[in-house]
Amino acid sequence: MADTVAYHMERMLPELEDLEKRGLFSKQELKEIVRQRRDFEYLLKRHSALKQDFLGYVDYETQLESARKERKEVICRDLRTKGEGWKSSICDRSSAMRIMLIYERAVTKFKGDLELWLRYAEYCRSQGSRRVQKVLMKAIQLHPAVPGLWIYAAVWEAEHNSNVTAARALMQQGLRACPKSETLWLEYFRMELIFAEKVKARRLVLGISTPETPAITEAGEDGDDGDMSKSETDGDEVKGKATVSYFAASCKIAQVIYRKAISEIPDNLRFRQRFLEILESIDVEKLMVLEGEIYAGIRERFVTDEDSWAWLARRQFVKAESKGMDIMECRKEATKVYDEALQSVNSARMYELYAEFLTGNLEYDDEHLEADDLASENGQMSTLDQSAETLLKLYIRAKAAGVESETLAQGHAGLLLRLGNIDLAREAVEVSCNESASTCGSARIWTLLLSLETKRVSEKKLDSSEQQLAKLLKASLKNATDDVKTLLQIVSIMLMFLVICHISSGKYRWWIAVGDPNTILHTAILTKLDCELFTLHFVAVGC
């Protein structure tokens, strides 16, 4: 152990002499540096060396290098005043080399620690060292099933080494090792599109505007199952036959990547949606065919998935923003998609997505359309009224189809309240509270009904609704069992109503007693109606 430590310390002598010669550290400071390094070297050579020992050594050397750079800056400032400059020497590069050596010794001892490998690679990259390539290759050999390493290596080749061919080769090797990795497929797809954009921008700068063949082909044409690297050609002519440009080749490769990806992972809707998100974020031209192919695959494969129909409708709606098309026409097309979806998937979730889309249209009309657009012309309904009527018809259609949910009931009531019809809103929620309705046991629906009844009585100053309120409260406490906290809100609403509206008449009095949280909660409201004592009891265990 001592011999090895002495060997490493002796290798530091040229650097230490240079630091003293350049006036960066004093002799006393150099003695302290030697002592600290010797202590770390003994820690690293002991039999039970820890990962933290290596990282601590790296942190110390990093801080030492920061101090050296600060002192160097002061000396350089003085040299510039004298018309002189700093001449590079061994101390300018020895620190980085030593830190890399420490990392190398660390990953040699802890080969399975992926975090160490990534730290090592990131430090090499930050120093601009080409050793990062060697480090990543070693890490990949030990961890071939980690997609992030393949992506890291490919991105470094493409962006820092400007070697797209090597980046493609790494991505393809990674996909052979991890064929089910969604992230790897998506990043390979993104990399090709980014490269296509760079090539296009370079051609514009150079003023090259040669005609190109179509970037990609329709589904099923030649190249569907070919090698992903075969389309990598240049814009010259080979043996008298025209070849596609780098831009078109990258677009073609992106198409092949997508087809290969869905053949490996065919039943993941979110996976296909992320391809669409990448297309939208990069916005590469000549990929409309690929976009249509992705949407066609979603429609064919996920016909019973509600979210797939929402994305198909979204395609029509987004056109207004990305392609400058008329928003009203896109809405009509999206509405047709949702109507077709309801014929295939008659579920509450499908109605909720449709209602969410229409609600977004209604809010957009309310905020963005001018007063002239909102006003009716020639007796016709305004755009805002048409949006509200379409949404209202959807809620009625859902009830007629026997499809019910809390979200639909709350949305229906909210729309009617927005239109200023509290009576119809109350009636709609009351239907959802019927014993035959699937939402009968929803405490939130009962809370909404009691809130609407309280609001209606307060606004219209009705005096003959005491029995109706008591009846609703009794029914809510009997049927709503899915949320104890919401049930307590029901009682609070009624108590607030009694305080506001009837405290002066002396018709009502109440009593609430709360026991230990681990025992039983008893809440009772004693109501005097027509000289009779009407008592409601609510008992919940474990509140």
XYZ file of N, CA and C in Angstrom, residues 129-281:
459
model
N -12.837 16.784 -23.202
C -11.925 15.667 -23.479
C -12.602 14.615 -24.352
N -11.855 14.074 -25.291
C -12.395 13.024 -26.147
C -12.422 11.677 -25.425
N -11.930 11.678 -24.180
C -11.977 10.447 -23.408
C -13.419 10.035 -23.118
N -14.366 10.977 -23.234
C -15.759 10.659 -22.939
C -16.247 9.497 -23.804
N -15.764 9.420 -25.032
C -16.165 8.328 -25.916
C -15.710 6.983 -25.361
N -14.480 6.917 -24.897
C -13.951 5.682 -24.326
C -14.692 5.303 -23.056
N -14.992 6.310 -22.227
C -15.718 6.054 -20.976
C -17.102 5.495 -21.254
N -17.814 6.092 -22.195
C -19.169 5.639 -22.511
C -19.166 4.224 -23.096
N -18.179 3.912 -23.916
C -18.114 2.569 -24.474
C -17.895 1.520 -23.381
N -17.050 1.845 -22.405
C -16.844 0.922 -21.290
C -18.126 0.766 -20.475
N -18.805 1.887 -20.243
C -20.048 1.834 -19.470
C -21.115 1.017 -20.195
N -21.189 1.168 -21.494
C -22.183 0.421 -22.271
C -21.878 -1.067 -22.257
N -20.613 -1.420 -22.303
C -20.249 -2.840 -22.242
C -20.698 -3.478 -20.931
N -20.642 -2.699 -19.857
C -21.044 -3.227 -18.553
C -22.544 -3.097 -18.309
N -23.193 -2.111 -18.946
C -24.620 -1.861 -18.738
C -25.334 -1.726 -20.088
N -25.364 -2.788 -20.887
C -25.980 -2.665 -22.212
C -27.493 -2.503 -22.183
N -28.124 -2.817 -21.063
C -29.587 -2.744 -20.982
C -30.080 -1.408 -20.443
N -29.201 -0.416 -20.337
C -29.593 0.912 -19.859
C -29.744 1.841 -21.064
N -30.969 2.181 -21.464
C -31.161 3.019 -22.665
C -30.487 4.381 -22.564
N -30.443 4.942 -21.339
C -29.866 6.272 -21.189
C -28.418 6.364 -21.635
N -27.648 5.288 -21.446
C -26.248 5.304 -21.871
C -26.131 5.355 -23.394
N -26.960 4.579 -24.074
C -26.939 4.607 -25.542
C -27.318 5.992 -26.054
N -28.323 6.595 -25.416
C -28.762 7.925 -25.846
C -27.668 8.953 -25.588
N -27.048 8.877 -24.412
C -25.964 9.808 -24.066
C -24.833 9.714 -25.097
N -24.430 8.486 -25.411
C -23.327 8.303 -26.360
C -23.698 8.804 -27.753
N -24.936 8.530 -28.182
C -25.356 8.964 -29.513
C -25.458 10.482 -29.593
N -25.989 11.102 -28.562
C -26.100 12.562 -28.563
C -24.714 13.201 -28.579
N -23.778 12.620 -27.843
C -22.420 13.174 -27.856
C -21.798 13.063 -29.238
N -21.989 11.943 -29.899
C -21.439 11.780 -31.247
C -22.071 12.770 -32.218
N -23.390 12.978 -32.094
C -24.088 13.834 -33.055
C -23.812 15.314 -32.815
N -23.798 15.744 -31.548
C -23.712 17.165 -31.248
C -22.284 17.647 -31.011
N -21.490 16.855 -30.284
C -20.151 17.320 -29.922
C -19.078 16.805 -30.879
N -19.293 15.612 -31.435
C -18.316 15.058 -32.351
C -18.724 15.227 -33.812
N -19.958 15.728 -34.035
C -20.484 15.975 -35.394
C -20.392 14.734 -36.271
N -20.686 13.589 -35.693
C -20.618 12.328 -36.423
C -21.989 11.664 -36.362
N -22.846 12.027 -37.298
C -24.208 11.507 -37.304
C -24.225 10.014 -37.625
N -23.305 9.580 -38.474
C -23.241 8.156 -38.817
C -22.967 7.307 -37.580
N -22.007 7.746 -36.747
C -21.715 7.012 -35.515
C -22.889 7.075 -34.551
N -23.587 8.215 -34.512
C -24.748 8.337 -33.630
C -25.851 7.367 -34.048
N -26.074 7.245 -35.351
C -27.084 6.292 -35.833
C -26.688 4.858 -35.480
N -25.413 4.551 -35.658
C -24.950 3.197 -35.351
C -25.157 2.876 -33.871
N -24.888 3.842 -33.000
C -25.087 3.622 -31.565
C -26.558 3.426 -31.234
N -27.410 4.240 -31.837
C -28.846 4.101 -31.586
C -29.351 2.740 -32.045
N -28.899 2.287 -33.191
C -29.344 0.992 -33.701
C -28.821 -0.159 -32.845
N -27.588 -0.047 -32.368
C -27.075 -1.070 -31.459
C -27.859 -1.072 -30.149
N -28.198 0.128 -29.667
C -28.983 0.214 -28.449
C -30.363 -0.396 -28.608
N -30.971 -0.229 -29.767
C -32.301 -0.801 -30.007
C -32.241 -2.321 -30.127
N -31.110 -2.850 -30.595
C -30.965 -4.298 -30.609
C -30.848 -4.841 -29.184
N -30.195 -4.065 -28.309
C -30.050 -4.495 -26.916
C -31.307 -4.211 -26.103
N -32.046 -3.142 -26.447
C -33.253 -2.755 -25.693
C -34.396 -2.501 -26.675
N -34.916 -3.535 -27.324
C -35.945 -3.319 -28.354
C -37.269 -2.803 -27.808
N -37.514 -2.942 -26.516
C -38.781 -2.509 -25.923
C -38.662 -1.161 -25.221
N -37.563 -0.491 -25.404
C -37.368 0.802 -24.740
C -38.061 1.914 -25.534
N -39.113 2.475 -24.971
C -39.829 3.558 -25.636
C -38.953 4.797 -25.771
N -38.216 5.104 -24.718
C -37.370 6.295 -24.733
C -36.332 6.227 -25.849
N -35.747 5.060 -26.062
C -34.718 4.913 -27.090
C -35.294 5.125 -28.486
N -36.455 4.545 -28.749
C -37.108 4.744 -30.047
C -37.434 6.229 -30.267
N -37.990 6.858 -29.239
C -38.400 8.250 -29.385
C -37.205 9.175 -29.583
N -36.122 8.944 -28.865
C -34.955 9.808 -29.011
C -34.258 9.601 -30.355
N -34.265 8.379 -30.865
C -33.714 8.141 -32.207
C -34.545 8.890 -33.245
N -35.864 8.821 -33.085
C -36.776 9.539 -33.975
C -36.517 11.044 -33.907
N -36.390 11.572 -32.698
C -36.136 13.000 -32.519
C -34.791 13.405 -33.128
N -33.770 12.560 -32.935
C -32.438 12.877 -33.445
C -32.446 13.018 -34.961
N -33.150 12.136 -35.648
C -33.194 12.215 -37.117
C -33.905 13.478 -37.583
N -34.974 13.862 -36.895
C -35.690 15.064 -37.305
C -34.859 16.324 -37.044
N -34.147 16.335 -35.924
C -33.271 17.476 -35.632
C -32.165 17.586 -36.683
N -31.609 16.436 -37.066
C -30.570 16.446 -38.097
C -31.138 16.941 -39.425
N -32.367 16.541 -39.740
C -32.994 17.009 -40.977
C -33.147 18.526 -40.978
N -33.546 19.084 -39.840
C -33.689 20.536 -39.749
C -32.337 21.241 -39.892
N -31.302 20.662 -39.283
C -29.971 21.269 -39.404
C -29.497 21.265 -40.850
N -29.731 20.168 -41.546
C -29.318 20.083 -42.956
C -30.074 21.111 -43.791
N -31.358 21.238 -43.500
C -32.168 22.200 -44.244
C -31.677 23.624 -43.999
N -31.395 23.952 -42.730
C -30.903 25.291 -42.411
C -29.553 25.556 -43.073
N -28.684 24.541 -43.114
C -27.371 24.702 -43.742
C -27.523 24.957 -45.239
N -28.447 24.255 -45.870
C -28.653 24.448 -47.318
C -29.176 25.844 -47.608
N -30.030 26.363 -46.716
C -30.553 27.711 -46.930
C -29.438 28.754 -46.793
N -28.562 28.554 -45.813
C -27.456 29.491 -45.617
C -26.520 29.490 -46.829
N -26.275 28.294 -47.379
C -25.376 28.167 -48.529
C -26.045 28.508 -49.851
N -27.375 28.729 -49.805
C -28.086 29.072 -51.026
C -28.303 27.913 -51.954
N -28.315 26.698 -51.418
C -28.539 25.507 -52.228
C -30.038 25.217 -52.265
N -30.603 25.175 -53.447
C -32.048 24.954 -53.571
C -32.343 23.942 -54.663
N -31.621 22.832 -54.656
C -31.851 21.795 -55.654
C -33.142 21.073 -55.349
N -33.898 20.669 -56.372
C -35.145 19.950 -56.128
C -34.880 18.619 -55.459
N -35.807 18.235 -54.610
C -35.652 16.996 -53.862
C -36.810 16.062 -54.159
N -36.547 14.803 -54.047
C -37.601 13.815 -54.171
C -38.443 13.838 -52.910
N -39.654 13.245 -52.905
C -40.478 13.240 -51.705
C -39.714 12.677 -50.513
N -39.891 13.336 -49.383
C -39.119 12.959 -48.197
C -39.461 11.570 -47.721
N -40.723 11.232 -47.710
C -41.132 9.916 -47.244
C -42.198 9.372 -48.167
N -42.441 8.091 -48.053
C -43.403 7.422 -48.910
C -44.630 7.035 -48.129
N -45.648 6.665 -48.863
C -46.858 6.192 -48.202
C -46.582 4.866 -47.517
N -47.429 4.534 -46.545
C -47.270 3.277 -45.815
C -47.380 2.105 -46.767
N -46.454 1.185 -46.629
C -46.496 -0.025 -47.436
C -45.617 0.035 -48.658
N -45.033 1.224 -48.953
C -44.179 1.314 -50.127
C -42.784 0.805 -49.804
N -41.922 0.887 -50.789
C -40.560 0.369 -50.645
C -39.842 1.072 -49.500
N -39.122 0.305 -48.723
C -38.407 0.862 -47.590
C -39.107 0.638 -46.282
N -40.266 0.010 -46.302
C -41.045 -0.182 -45.074
C -40.304 -1.027 -44.067
N -39.608 -2.064 -44.510
C -38.931 -2.966 -43.588
C -37.425 -2.985 -43.800
N -36.893 -1.975 -44.478
C -35.469 -1.960 -44.756
C -34.654 -1.534 -43.562
N -33.356 -1.580 -43.757
C -32.438 -1.147 -42.699
C -32.571 0.357 -42.505
N -32.518 0.792 -41.264
C -32.734 2.199 -40.950
C -31.594 3.073 -41.408
N -30.502 2.513 -41.816
C -29.368 3.327 -42.265
C -29.194 3.326 -43.774
N -30.054 2.633 -44.509
C -29.865 2.522 -45.952
C -30.207 3.801 -46.695
N -31.016 4.688 -46.054
C -31.419 5.914 -46.733
C -30.402 7.022 -46.608
N -29.285 6.744 -45.992
C -28.264 7.772 -45.776
C -27.432 7.945 -47.053
N -27.860 8.875 -47.877
C -27.170 9.144 -49.143
C -27.002 10.631 -49.292
N -26.259 11.048 -50.299
C -26.062 12.475 -50.500
C -26.889 12.962 -51.673
N -26.687 14.249 -52.011
C -27.494 14.857 -53.050
C -26.879 14.760 -54.423
N -25.790 14.045 -54.587
C -25.173 13.901 -55.905
C -25.830 12.763 -56.675
N -25.351 12.565 -57.857
C -25.834 11.472 -58.683
C -24.818 10.340 -58.665
N -25.340 9.140 -58.451
C -24.485 7.969 -58.397
C -24.871 7.052 -59.553
N -23.903 6.822 -60.441
C -24.118 5.941 -61.596
C -25.326 6.391 -62.420
N -25.493 7.716 -62.525
C -26.545 8.232 -63.392
C -27.913 8.237 -62.766
N -28.046 7.786 -61.543
C -29.363 7.758 -60.896
C -29.393 8.811 -59.797
N -30.458 9.594 -59.765
C -30.568 10.652 -58.762
C -30.828 10.037 -57.403
N -30.215 10.592 -56.412
C -30.425 10.130 -55.045
C -31.030 11.252 -54.225
N -31.631 10.912 -53.126
C -32.279 11.903 -52.292
C -31.232 12.643 -51.483
N -31.590 13.826 -50.995
C -30.674 14.631 -50.195
C -30.605 14.087 -48.771
N -29.668 14.666 -48.002
C -29.556 14.283 -46.605
C -30.859 14.591 -45.862
N -31.489 15.728 -46.195
C -32.734 16.108 -45.536
C -33.817 15.067 -45.787
N -33.999 14.701 -47.050
C -35.013 13.708 -47.376
C -34.668 12.350 -46.786
N -33.373 12.029 -46.748
C -32.957 10.748 -46.189
C -33.284 10.667 -44.709
N -33.044 11.753 -43.957
C -33.354 11.747 -42.532
C -34.845 11.615 -42.289
N -35.640 12.281 -43.127
C -37.103 12.149 -42.994
C -37.533 10.718 -43.284
N -36.918 10.106 -44.279
C -37.234 8.714 -44.609
C -36.838 7.785 -43.462
N -35.659 8.016 -42.882
C -35.215 7.191 -41.760
C -36.174 7.352 -40.584
N -36.650 8.580 -40.353
C -37.603 8.812 -39.262
C -38.880 7.997 -39.468
N -39.318 7.895 -40.714
C -40.505 7.083 -41.002
C -40.248 5.613 -40.698
N -39.091 5.118 -41.107
C -38.752 3.720 -40.850
C -38.639 3.463 -39.343
N -38.076 4.428 -38.617
C -37.961 4.275 -37.163
C -39.336 4.120 -36.537
N -40.267 4.954 -36.965
C -41.625 4.863 -36.403
C -42.250 3.498 -36.682
N -42.102 3.027 -37.905
C -42.723 1.734 -38.250
C -42.084 0.592 -37.471
N -40.770 0.639 -37.323
C -40.098 -0.393 -36.537
C -40.538 -0.320 -35.073
N -40.704 0.904 -34.576
C -41.060 1.085 -33.162
C -42.432 0.503 -32.852
N -43.404 0.769 -33.695
C -44.748 0.268 -33.394
C -44.851 -1.232 -33.664
N -43.939 -1.783 -34.461
C -43.937 -3.236 -34.611
C -43.416 -3.911 -33.348
N -42.521 -3.219 -32.615
C -42.007 -3.743 -31.358
C -42.962 -3.457 -30.193
N -43.595 -2.282 -30.215
C -44.502 -1.873 -29.131
C -45.820 -1.462 -29.776
N -46.670 -2.425 -30.124
C -47.855 -2.094 -30.921
C -49.059 -1.602 -30.131
N -49.154 -1.912 -28.860
C -50.396 -1.693 -28.119
C -50.306 -0.574 -27.096
N -49.470 0.399 -27.328
C -49.301 1.505 -26.397
C -49.711 2.799 -27.086
N -50.893 3.296 -26.726
C -51.397 4.520 -27.351
C -50.527 5.718 -27.010
N -50.125 5.813 -25.758
C -49.309 6.949 -25.337
C -47.981 7.001 -26.099
N -47.454 5.849 -26.453
C -46.216 5.772 -27.220
C -46.391 6.454 -28.578
N -47.487 6.186 -29.244
C -47.733 6.812 -30.553
C -48.016 8.306 -30.409
N -48.682 8.661 -29.331
C -48.951 10.083 -29.117
C -47.665 10.870 -28.939
N -46.676 10.266 -28.297
C -45.405 10.970 -28.100
C -44.671 11.194 -29.413
N -44.853 10.297 -30.386
C -44.300 10.552 -31.719
C -44.935 11.804 -32.313
N -46.244 11.935 -32.137
C -46.931 13.119 -32.651
C -46.455 14.387 -31.947
N -46.220 14.301 -30.655
C -45.726 15.456 -29.917
C -44.357 15.888 -30.426
N -43.510 14.922 -30.767
C -42.187 15.262 -31.307
C -42.332 15.940 -32.666
N -43.222 15.433 -33.507
C -43.450 16.056 -34.812
C -43.920 17.495 -34.657
N -44.814 17.719 -33.694
C -45.341 19.063 -33.494
C -44.286 19.999 -32.929
N -43.420 19.487 -32.045
C -42.411 20.346 -31.420
C -41.309 20.750 -32.393
